[in-house]
PDB file of C-alpha atoms in Angstrom:
ATOM      1  CA  ALA A   1     110.452  53.464  50.300  1.00  0.00           C
ATOM      2  CA  GLN A   2     111.890  56.842  49.947  1.00  0.00           C
ATOM      3  CA  THR A   3     116.094  57.470  51.003  1.00  0.00           C
ATOM      4  CA  VAL A   4     117.669  60.540  51.726  1.00  0.00           C
ATOM      5  CA  THR A   5     121.608  60.234  51.616  1.00  0.00           C
ATOM      6  CA  GLN A   6     123.922  63.151  52.630  1.00  0.00           C
ATOM      7  CA  SER A   7     127.610  61.460  51.831  1.00  0.00           C
ATOM      8  CA  GLN A   8     129.172  64.387  53.704  1.00  0.00           C
ATOM      9  CA  PRO A   9     128.909  64.330  57.427  1.00  0.00           C
ATOM     10  CA  GLU A  10     130.992  67.312  58.096  1.00  0.00           C
ATOM     11  CA  MET A  11     132.156  70.240  56.128  1.00  0.00           C
ATOM     12  CA  SER A  12     134.169  73.455  57.185  1.00  0.00           C
ATOM     13  CA  VAL A  13     134.744  76.945  55.276  1.00  0.00           C
ATOM     14  CA  GLN A  14     136.335  80.105  55.955  1.00  0.00           C
ATOM     15  CA  GLU A  15     133.780  83.379  56.514  1.00  0.00           C
ATOM     16  CA  ALA A  16     132.669  84.820  52.833  1.00  0.00           C
ATOM     17  CA  GLU A  17     133.408  81.508  51.052  1.00  0.00           C
ATOM     18  CA  THR A  18     131.156  79.515  48.860  1.00  0.00           C
ATOM     19  CA  VAL A  19     130.047  75.868  50.356  1.00  0.00           C
ATOM     20  CA  THR A  20     127.652  73.410  48.610  1.00  0.00           C
ATOM     21  CA  LEU A  21     125.914  70.648  50.507  1.00  0.00           C
ATOM     22  CA  SER A  22     125.135  67.246  48.767  1.00  0.00           C
ATOM     23  CA  CYS A  23     121.929  65.448  48.746  1.00  0.00           C
ATOM     24  CA  THR A  24     120.519  62.361  46.829  1.00  0.00           C
ATOM     25  CA  TYR A  25     117.386  60.936  47.322  1.00  0.00           C
ATOM     26  CA  ASP A  26     115.426  57.620  45.933  1.00  0.00           C
ATOM     27  CA  THR A  27     112.041  57.626  44.597  1.00  0.00           C
ATOM     28  CA  SER A  28     109.621  56.519  42.130  1.00  0.00           C
ATOM     29  CA  GLU A  29     107.367  59.238  42.719  1.00  0.00           C
ATOM     30  CA  SER A  30     106.707  62.344  40.121  1.00  0.00           C
ATOM     31  CA  ASN A  31     105.157  64.480  42.738  1.00  0.00           C
ATOM     32  CA  TYR A  32     107.392  65.692  45.411  1.00  0.00           C
ATOM     33  CA  TYR A  33     108.805  68.079  47.480  1.00  0.00           C
ATOM     34  CA  LEU A  34     112.454  68.630  48.501  1.00  0.00           C
ATOM     35  CA  PHE A  35     113.445  71.032  51.478  1.00  0.00           C
ATOM     36  CA  TRP A  36     116.590  72.242  53.159  1.00  0.00           C
ATOM     37  CA  TYR A  37     116.303  72.616  56.952  1.00  0.00           C
ATOM     38  CA  LYS A  38     118.848  74.343  59.394  1.00  0.00           C
ATOM     39  CA  GLN A  39     119.589  73.185  62.973  1.00  0.00           C
ATOM     40  CA  PRO A  40     121.611  75.408  65.243  1.00  0.00           C
ATOM     41  CA  PRO A  41     122.806  74.356  68.576  1.00  0.00           C
ATOM     42  CA  SER A  42     119.955  75.696  69.633  1.00  0.00           C
ATOM     43  CA  ARG A  43     118.000  72.685  68.087  1.00  0.00           C
ATOM     44  CA  GLN A  44     115.290  74.718  66.279  1.00  0.00           C
ATOM     45  CA  MET A  45     114.726  73.131  63.042  1.00  0.00           C
ATOM     46  CA  ILE A  46     114.445  76.173  60.372  1.00  0.00           C
ATOM     47  CA  LEU A  47     113.546  75.814  56.972  1.00  0.00           C
ATOM     48  CA  VAL A  48     116.241  77.013  54.573  1.00  0.00           C
ATOM     49  CA  ILE A  49     114.465  76.749  51.175  1.00  0.00           C
ATOM     50  CA  ARG A  50     112.615  74.270  49.334  1.00  0.00           C
ATOM     51  CA  GLN A  51     111.810  72.762  45.612  1.00  0.00           C
ATOM     52  CA  GLU A  52     108.705  71.892  44.038  1.00  0.00           C
ATOM     53  CA  ALA A  53     109.962  68.613  41.907  1.00  0.00           C
ATOM     54  CA  TYR A  54     107.609  69.684  38.780  1.00  0.00           C
ATOM     55  CA  LYS A  55     109.645  73.505  38.742  1.00  0.00           C
ATOM     56  CA  GLN A  56     112.425  73.132  36.063  1.00  0.00           C
ATOM     57  CA  GLN A  57     114.048  76.545  38.165  1.00  0.00           C
ATOM     58  CA  ASN A  58     116.054  76.297  40.857  1.00  0.00           C
ATOM     59  CA  ALA A  59     114.655  78.049  44.114  1.00  0.00           C
ATOM     60  CA  THR A  60     116.799  80.625  45.841  1.00  0.00           C
ATOM     61  CA  GLU A  61     116.108  82.405  49.034  1.00  0.00           C
ATOM     62  CA  ASN A  62     119.005  85.358  49.123  1.00  0.00           C
ATOM     63  CA  ARG A  63     122.451  83.886  49.975  1.00  0.00           C
ATOM     64  CA  PHE A  64     121.235  80.198  49.451  1.00  0.00           C
ATOM     65  CA  SER A  65     120.114  78.327  46.289  1.00  0.00           C
ATOM     66  CA  VAL A  66     119.645  75.078  45.197  1.00  0.00           C
ATOM     67  CA  ASN A  67     120.953  72.702  42.277  1.00  0.00           C
ATOM     68  CA  PHE A  68     117.956  70.508  41.398  1.00  0.00           C
ATOM     69  CA  GLN A  69     119.114  67.509  39.019  1.00  0.00           C
ATOM     70  CA  LYS A  70     115.604  65.595  38.668  1.00  0.00           C
ATOM     71  CA  ALA A  71     116.987  62.683  36.531  1.00  0.00           C
ATOM     72  CA  ALA A  72     119.831  62.277  38.679  1.00  0.00           C
ATOM     73  CA  LYS A  73     117.864  62.730  41.548  1.00  0.00           C
ATOM     74  CA  SER A  74     120.356  65.484  43.353  1.00  0.00           C
ATOM     75  CA  PHE A  75     119.330  67.826  45.484  1.00  0.00           C
ATOM     76  CA  SER A  76     122.460  70.224  46.613  1.00  0.00           C
ATOM     77  CA  LEU A  77     122.471  73.572  48.425  1.00  0.00           C
ATOM     78  CA  LYS A  78     124.830  76.039  47.817  1.00  0.00           C
ATOM     79  CA  ILE A  79     125.738  78.722  50.374  1.00  0.00           C
ATOM     80  CA  SER A  80     127.179  81.777  48.798  1.00  0.00           C
ATOM     81  CA  ASP A  81     129.121  84.558  51.303  1.00  0.00           C
ATOM     82  CA  SER A  82     128.831  82.322  54.127  1.00  0.00           C
ATOM     83  CA  GLN A  83     128.723  83.807  57.666  1.00  0.00           C
ATOM     84  CA  LEU A  84     129.327  82.628  60.811  1.00  0.00           C
ATOM     85  CA  GLY A  85     125.439  82.522  61.864  1.00  0.00           C
ATOM     86  CA  ASP A  86     125.309  79.947  59.348  1.00  0.00           C
ATOM     87  CA  THR A  87     127.215  77.271  61.243  1.00  0.00           C
ATOM     88  CA  ALA A  88     124.316  74.424  62.029  1.00  0.00           C
ATOM     89  CA  MET A  89     123.566  71.007  61.059  1.00  0.00           C
ATOM     90  CA  TYR A  90     121.820  70.860  57.294  1.00  0.00           C
ATOM     91  CA  PHE A  91     119.287  68.236  56.768  1.00  0.00           C
ATOM     92  CA  CYS A  92     117.790  67.736  53.082  1.00  0.00           C
ATOM     93  CA  ALA A  93     114.397  66.219  53.368  1.00  0.00           C
ATOM     94  CA  PHE A  94     111.829  64.733  51.095  1.00  0.00           C
ATOM     95  CA  ARG A  95     108.224  65.036  51.206  1.00  0.00           C
ATOM     96  CA  MET A  96     105.559  63.327  48.873  1.00  0.00           C
ATOM     97  CA  GLY A  97     102.923  65.108  47.183  1.00  0.00           C
ATOM     98  CA  ARG A  98     100.151  65.336  49.376  1.00  0.00           C
ATOM     99  CA  ALA A  99     101.537  63.331  52.331  1.00  0.00           C
ATOM    100  CA  GLN A 100     103.066  65.396  55.398  1.00  0.00           C
ATOM    101  CA  LYS A 101     105.994  62.905  56.764  1.00  0.00           C
ATOM    102  CA  LEU A 102     109.333  64.268  55.676  1.00  0.00           C
ATOM    103  CA  VAL A 103     112.208  62.021  55.014  1.00  0.00           C
ATOM    104  CA  PHE A 104     115.068  63.546  56.141  1.00  0.00           C
ATOM    105  CA  GLY A 105     118.953  62.582  55.556  1.00  0.00           C
ATOM    106  CA  GLN A 106     121.819  62.195  58.054  1.00  0.00           C
ATOM    107  CA  GLY A 107     122.816  65.777  58.090  1.00  0.00           C
ATOM    108  CA  THR A 108     125.811  67.712  57.675  1.00  0.00           C
ATOM    109  CA  ARG A 109     127.530  69.437  60.015  1.00  0.00           C
ATOM    110  CA  LEU A 110     128.702  72.813  58.426  1.00  0.00           C
ATOM    111  CA  THR A 111     131.171  74.981  60.566  1.00  0.00           C
ATOM    112  CA  ILE A 112     132.149  78.332  59.379  1.00  0.00           C
ATOM    113  CA  ASN A 113     135.561  79.648  60.700  1.00  0.00           C
ATOM    114  CA  PRO A 114     136.072  83.339  60.977  1.00  0.00           C
TER     115      PRO A 114
ATOM    116  CA  ASP B   1     102.852  85.439  66.253  1.00  0.00           C
ATOM    117  CA  ALA B   2     104.437  82.685  68.309  1.00  0.00           C
ATOM    118  CA  GLY B   3     105.839  79.890  66.890  1.00  0.00           C
ATOM    119  CA  VAL B   4     105.600  76.243  67.793  1.00  0.00           C
ATOM    120  CA  THR B   5     105.955  75.765  71.503  1.00  0.00           C
ATOM    121  CA  GLN B   6     106.628  72.358  73.345  1.00  0.00           C
ATOM    122  CA  SER B   7     107.157  71.832  76.925  1.00  0.00           C
ATOM    123  CA  PRO B   8     108.869  70.543  78.780  1.00  0.00           C
ATOM    124  CA  THR B   9     112.274  71.645  77.496  1.00  0.00           C
ATOM    125  CA  HIS B  10     113.956  68.849  78.996  1.00  0.00           C
ATOM    126  CA  LEU B  11     112.895  65.512  80.634  1.00  0.00           C
ATOM    127  CA  ILE B  12     114.745  62.888  82.649  1.00  0.00           C
ATOM    128  CA  LYS B  13     112.729  59.527  83.320  1.00  0.00           C
ATOM    129  CA  THR B  14     113.634  56.052  83.920  1.00  0.00           C
ATOM    130  CA  ARG B  15     113.240  52.783  82.119  1.00  0.00           C
ATOM    131  CA  GLY B  16     109.654  51.840  82.297  1.00  0.00           C
ATOM    132  CA  GLN B  17     108.242  55.117  83.255  1.00  0.00           C
ATOM    133  CA  HIS B  18     105.648  56.745  81.273  1.00  0.00           C
ATOM    134  CA  VAL B  19     105.960  60.165  79.725  1.00  0.00           C
ATOM    135  CA  THR B  20     103.977  62.887  78.073  1.00  0.00           C
ATOM    136  CA  LEU B  21     105.529  65.923  75.755  1.00  0.00           C
ATOM    137  CA  ARG B  22     103.257  68.781  74.893  1.00  0.00           C
ATOM    138  CA  CYS B  23     103.247  70.634  71.865  1.00  0.00           C
ATOM    139  CA  SER B  24     101.080  73.845  70.817  1.00  0.00           C
ATOM    140  CA  PRO B  25     100.883  74.713  67.011  1.00  0.00           C
ATOM    141  CA  ILE B  26     101.210  77.895  65.200  1.00  0.00           C
ATOM    142  CA  SER B  27      97.720  79.880  66.005  1.00  0.00           C
ATOM    143  CA  GLY B  28      95.461  78.555  62.781  1.00  0.00           C
ATOM    144  CA  HIS B  29      97.556  75.725  61.983  1.00  0.00           C
ATOM    145  CA  LYS B  30      95.215  72.332  62.400  1.00  0.00           C
ATOM    146  CA  SER B  31      98.047  69.954  61.595  1.00  0.00           C
ATOM    147  CA  VAL B  32     100.691  68.906  64.090  1.00  0.00           C
ATOM    148  CA  SER B  33     103.329  66.230  63.308  1.00  0.00           C
ATOM    149  CA  TRP B  34     105.694  64.627  65.648  1.00  0.00           C
ATOM    150  CA  TYR B  35     109.299  63.426  65.018  1.00  0.00           C
ATOM    151  CA  GLN B  36     111.954  61.528  67.171  1.00  0.00           C
ATOM    152  CA  GLN B  37     115.719  62.582  66.569  1.00  0.00           C
ATOM    153  CA  VAL B  38     118.384  60.470  68.057  1.00  0.00           C
ATOM    154  CA  LEU B  39     121.507  62.249  68.703  1.00  0.00           C
ATOM    155  CA  GLY B  40     123.716  62.494  65.283  1.00  0.00           C
ATOM    156  CA  GLN B  41     120.850  61.056  63.291  1.00  0.00           C
ATOM    157  CA  GLY B  42     117.918  62.950  61.382  1.00  0.00           C
ATOM    158  CA  PRO B  43     114.356  63.183  62.517  1.00  0.00           C
ATOM    159  CA  GLN B  44     112.251  60.117  62.225  1.00  0.00           C
ATOM    160  CA  PHE B  45     108.481  60.510  61.714  1.00  0.00           C
ATOM    161  CA  ILE B  46     106.165  59.270  64.150  1.00  0.00           C
ATOM    162  CA  PHE B  47     102.461  60.820  63.708  1.00  0.00           C
ATOM    163  CA  GLN B  48     100.631  63.214  62.063  1.00  0.00           C
ATOM    164  CA  TYR B  49      97.048  64.576  63.260  1.00  0.00           C
ATOM    165  CA  TYR B  50      94.874  67.098  61.597  1.00  0.00           C
ATOM    166  CA  GLU B  51      91.501  67.987  62.736  1.00  0.00           C
ATOM    167  CA  LYS B  52      91.738  65.872  65.818  1.00  0.00           C
ATOM    168  CA  GLU B  53      92.660  62.556  63.473  1.00  0.00           C
ATOM    169  CA  GLU B  54      95.509  60.437  63.053  1.00  0.00           C
ATOM    170  CA  ARG B  55      96.733  60.959  59.274  1.00  0.00           C
ATOM    171  CA  GLY B  56      99.841  59.335  59.577  1.00  0.00           C
ATOM    172  CA  ARG B  57     102.031  56.928  61.396  1.00  0.00           C
ATOM    173  CA  GLY B  58     105.601  56.196  61.519  1.00  0.00           C
ATOM    174  CA  ASN B  59     107.230  52.984  62.271  1.00  0.00           C
ATOM    175  CA  PHE B  60     107.201  53.260  65.840  1.00  0.00           C
ATOM    176  CA  PRO B  61     105.874  50.609  68.122  1.00  0.00           C
ATOM    177  CA  ASP B  62     102.605  50.745  70.080  1.00  0.00           C
ATOM    178  CA  ARG B  63     104.104  51.887  73.312  1.00  0.00           C
ATOM    179  CA  PHE B  64     103.976  55.525  71.242  1.00  0.00           C
ATOM    180  CA  SER B  65     100.628  57.062  71.050  1.00  0.00           C
ATOM    181  CA  ALA B  66      99.127  60.662  70.239  1.00  0.00           C
ATOM    182  CA  ARG B  67      96.437  62.773  70.519  1.00  0.00           C
ATOM    183  CA  GLN B  68      95.006  66.518  68.963  1.00  0.00           C
ATOM    184  CA  PHE B  69      92.725  68.369  71.531  1.00  0.00           C
ATOM    185  CA  PRO B  70      90.105  70.933  69.961  1.00  0.00           C
ATOM    186  CA  ASN B  71      92.386  73.572  70.418  1.00  0.00           C
ATOM    187  CA  TYR B  72      94.796  71.905  67.869  1.00  0.00           C
ATOM    188  CA  SER B  73      97.577  71.466  70.706  1.00  0.00           C
ATOM    189  CA  SER B  74      99.013  67.812  70.795  1.00  0.00           C
ATOM    190  CA  GLU B  75     100.315  65.084  73.171  1.00  0.00           C
ATOM    191  CA  LEU B  76     103.045  62.615  72.619  1.00  0.00           C
ATOM    192  CA  ASN B  77     102.928  59.655  75.279  1.00  0.00           C
ATOM    193  CA  VAL B  78     105.269  57.112  75.357  1.00  0.00           C
ATOM    194  CA  ASN B  79     104.907  54.215  77.962  1.00  0.00           C
ATOM    195  CA  ALA B  80     107.278  51.491  78.838  1.00  0.00           C
ATOM    196  CA  LEU B  81     110.447  53.809  78.441  1.00  0.00           C
ATOM    197  CA  LEU B  82     113.378  52.364  77.081  1.00  0.00           C
ATOM    198  CA  LEU B  83     117.026  53.476  76.962  1.00  0.00           C
ATOM    199  CA  GLY B  84     116.850  53.884  73.191  1.00  0.00           C
ATOM    200  CA  ASP B  85     113.720  56.193  73.343  1.00  0.00           C
ATOM    201  CA  SER B  86     116.397  59.025  74.880  1.00  0.00           C
ATOM    202  CA  ALA B  87     116.213  61.656  72.003  1.00  0.00           C
ATOM    203  CA  LEU B  88     115.244  65.165  70.803  1.00  0.00           C
ATOM    204  CA  TYR B  89     111.201  64.887  69.933  1.00  0.00           C
ATOM    205  CA  LEU B  90     110.352  67.671  67.753  1.00  0.00           C
ATOM    206  CA  CYS B  91     106.721  68.833  66.895  1.00  0.00           C
ATOM    207  CA  ALA B  92     105.920  70.375  64.029  1.00  0.00           C
ATOM    208  CA  SER B  93     102.627  72.589  62.797  1.00  0.00           C
ATOM    209  CA  ARG B  94     101.512  73.147  58.835  1.00  0.00           C
ATOM    210  CA  GLY B  95      99.292  76.205  58.251  1.00  0.00           C
ATOM    211  CA  LEU B  96      98.067  76.602  54.673  1.00  0.00           C
ATOM    212  CA  ALA B  97      96.436  73.975  52.683  1.00  0.00           C
ATOM    213  CA  GLY B  98      97.449  72.499  49.357  1.00  0.00           C
ATOM    214  CA  PRO B  99     100.850  70.451  48.951  1.00  0.00           C
ATOM    215  CA  THR B 100     103.136  73.578  49.083  1.00  0.00           C
ATOM    216  CA  ASP B 101     102.668  74.219  52.737  1.00  0.00           C
ATOM    217  CA  THR B 102     105.542  74.435  55.109  1.00  0.00           C
ATOM    218  CA  GLN B 103     105.897  72.484  58.473  1.00  0.00           C
ATOM    219  CA  TYR B 104     107.216  75.035  60.985  1.00  0.00           C
ATOM    220  CA  PHE B 105     109.060  73.045  63.930  1.00  0.00           C
ATOM    221  CA  GLY B 106     109.376  73.746  67.590  1.00  0.00           C
ATOM    222  CA  PRO B 107     112.402  73.946  69.806  1.00  0.00           C
ATOM    223  CA  GLY B 108     111.783  70.227  70.701  1.00  0.00           C
ATOM    224  CA  THR B 109     111.763  68.267  73.978  1.00  0.00           C
ATOM    225  CA  ARG B 110     114.962  66.354  75.281  1.00  0.00           C
ATOM    226  CA  LEU B 111     114.102  63.256  76.798  1.00  0.00           C
ATOM    227  CA  THR B 112     116.957  61.302  78.558  1.00  0.00           C
ATOM    228  CA  VAL B 113     115.703  57.647  79.680  1.00  0.00           C
ATOM    229  CA  LEU B 114     118.147  56.422  82.601  1.00  0.00           C
TER     230      LEU B 114
END
């Protein structure tokens, strides 16, 4: 079974700083997708960024980028120029190629301080 | 366009009762998935429906059931409620065909079992 591990339960940084959230996963599959979701206090789960395993290039979305290390099964999220609105729970998630089931990690609570 | 909607927002039930949660996907989306998120944990997959057929089931007891209607909305039913069923129930819909599609989440229904 696939598992996703987020080893940082909580993180806190100052506004405008850069922060990196860690995620590791375990799978024997070669075709899969990785995601970072953000869940603010409003509870709405919002997709931040996604990465296809077959792509070597790391995904980027504005201030958000990932460091995808396939051999190490690592998928970290970097947030640059952090903003107060980035305060939320962040979940790393895994999905096999054609499946719809997302497997989530335990989450990292990120607080951006003014 | 409206996002995924869920009703009700909050619900309080007592042990042994039955509950029905509702989800309307984004217009044009034919796939709906349900997740249970216990406080402090990542979401756990319960069901996935596509074109009114069950396409996936997580490790949940038979007390949990779901269905999808011709308009692609969905209901999640839980019988004989237990205290441990208290959680945020998330619905997600999927649009584009193919493996790189994205699941969009609704705001969730907070179920409290007393």
